[in-house]
Each structure stands twice: as C-alpha cells, then as structure tokens.
CSV table of C-alpha atoms in Angstrom, one decimal:
chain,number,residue,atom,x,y,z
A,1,UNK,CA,-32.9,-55.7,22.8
A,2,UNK,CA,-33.2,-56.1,19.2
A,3,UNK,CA,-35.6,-55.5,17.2
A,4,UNK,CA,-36.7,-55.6,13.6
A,5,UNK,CA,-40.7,-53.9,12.1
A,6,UNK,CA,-42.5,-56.6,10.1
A,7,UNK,CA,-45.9,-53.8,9.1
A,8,UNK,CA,-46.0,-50.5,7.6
A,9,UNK,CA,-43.8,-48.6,5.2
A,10,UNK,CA,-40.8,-49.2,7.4
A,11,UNK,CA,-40.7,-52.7,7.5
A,12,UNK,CA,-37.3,-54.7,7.1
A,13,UNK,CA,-36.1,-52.2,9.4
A,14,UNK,CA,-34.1,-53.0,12.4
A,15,UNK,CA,-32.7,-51.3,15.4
A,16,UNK,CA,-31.7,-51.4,19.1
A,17,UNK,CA,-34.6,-50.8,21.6
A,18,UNK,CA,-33.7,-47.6,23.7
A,19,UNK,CA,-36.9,-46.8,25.5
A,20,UNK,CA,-40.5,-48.2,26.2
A,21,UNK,CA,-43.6,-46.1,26.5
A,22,UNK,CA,-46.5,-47.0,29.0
A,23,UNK,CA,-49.1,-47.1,26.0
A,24,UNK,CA,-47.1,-49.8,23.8
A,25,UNK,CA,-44.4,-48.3,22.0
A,26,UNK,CA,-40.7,-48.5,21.5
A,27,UNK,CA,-38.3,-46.3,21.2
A,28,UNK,CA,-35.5,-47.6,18.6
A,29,UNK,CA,-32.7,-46.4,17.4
A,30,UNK,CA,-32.1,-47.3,13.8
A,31,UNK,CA,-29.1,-49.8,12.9
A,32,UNK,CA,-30.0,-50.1,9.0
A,33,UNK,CA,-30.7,-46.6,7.4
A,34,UNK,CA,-32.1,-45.9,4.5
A,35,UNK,CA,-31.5,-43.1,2.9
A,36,UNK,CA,-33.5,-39.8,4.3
A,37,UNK,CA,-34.9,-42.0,7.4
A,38,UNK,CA,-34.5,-40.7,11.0
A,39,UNK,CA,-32.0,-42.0,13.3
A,40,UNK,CA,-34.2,-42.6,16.2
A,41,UNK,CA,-37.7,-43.8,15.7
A,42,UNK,CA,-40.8,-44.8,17.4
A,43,UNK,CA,-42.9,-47.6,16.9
A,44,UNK,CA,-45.7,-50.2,18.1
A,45,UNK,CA,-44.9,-53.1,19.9
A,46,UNK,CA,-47.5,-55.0,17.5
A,47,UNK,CA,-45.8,-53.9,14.6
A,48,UNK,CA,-42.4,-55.4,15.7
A,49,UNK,CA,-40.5,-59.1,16.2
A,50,UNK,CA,-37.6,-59.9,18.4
A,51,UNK,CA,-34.3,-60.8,16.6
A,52,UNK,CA,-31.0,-62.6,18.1
C-alpha cells in the first residue's frame, strides 16, 4: 500500500507501507527523498492518506 503524510514537517512525502504497529503506526519506506531524510520511516496512521 501507498501512502503519502499530509501533517508535520514531512508532509508531501510518500512511500510504500512495509510494516504496521499494534498502537497505530506505519512503517514506510521512503519513495521521494529529500536530501538528508532517512530511507525507512515511521509514522501515524492519522497523519497519512492513501494514494493509487
């Protein structure tokens, strides 16, 4: 599953849903880098949208 964050300082950001946590999180790993951000990432559910 895709997704892409909508809050926070990294949103615009999209990626490719790797893992879910019990407590509401994703695990992502990050399609659309910018420069000195992490490869993998984790973030809320609330903070993200679903994308095609």
């Amino acid at each position: 599953m895709k997704i892409r964050i909508t809050k926070g300082k990294n949103k615009g950001t999209r990626g490719r849903v790797v893992g879910v946590y019990t407590d509401g999180r994703y695990d992502i790993n990050v399609t659309n880098r910018k420069p000195n951000q992490p490869k993998q990432m984790v973030v809320k559910m609330t903070d993200c949208e679903k994308v095609r």
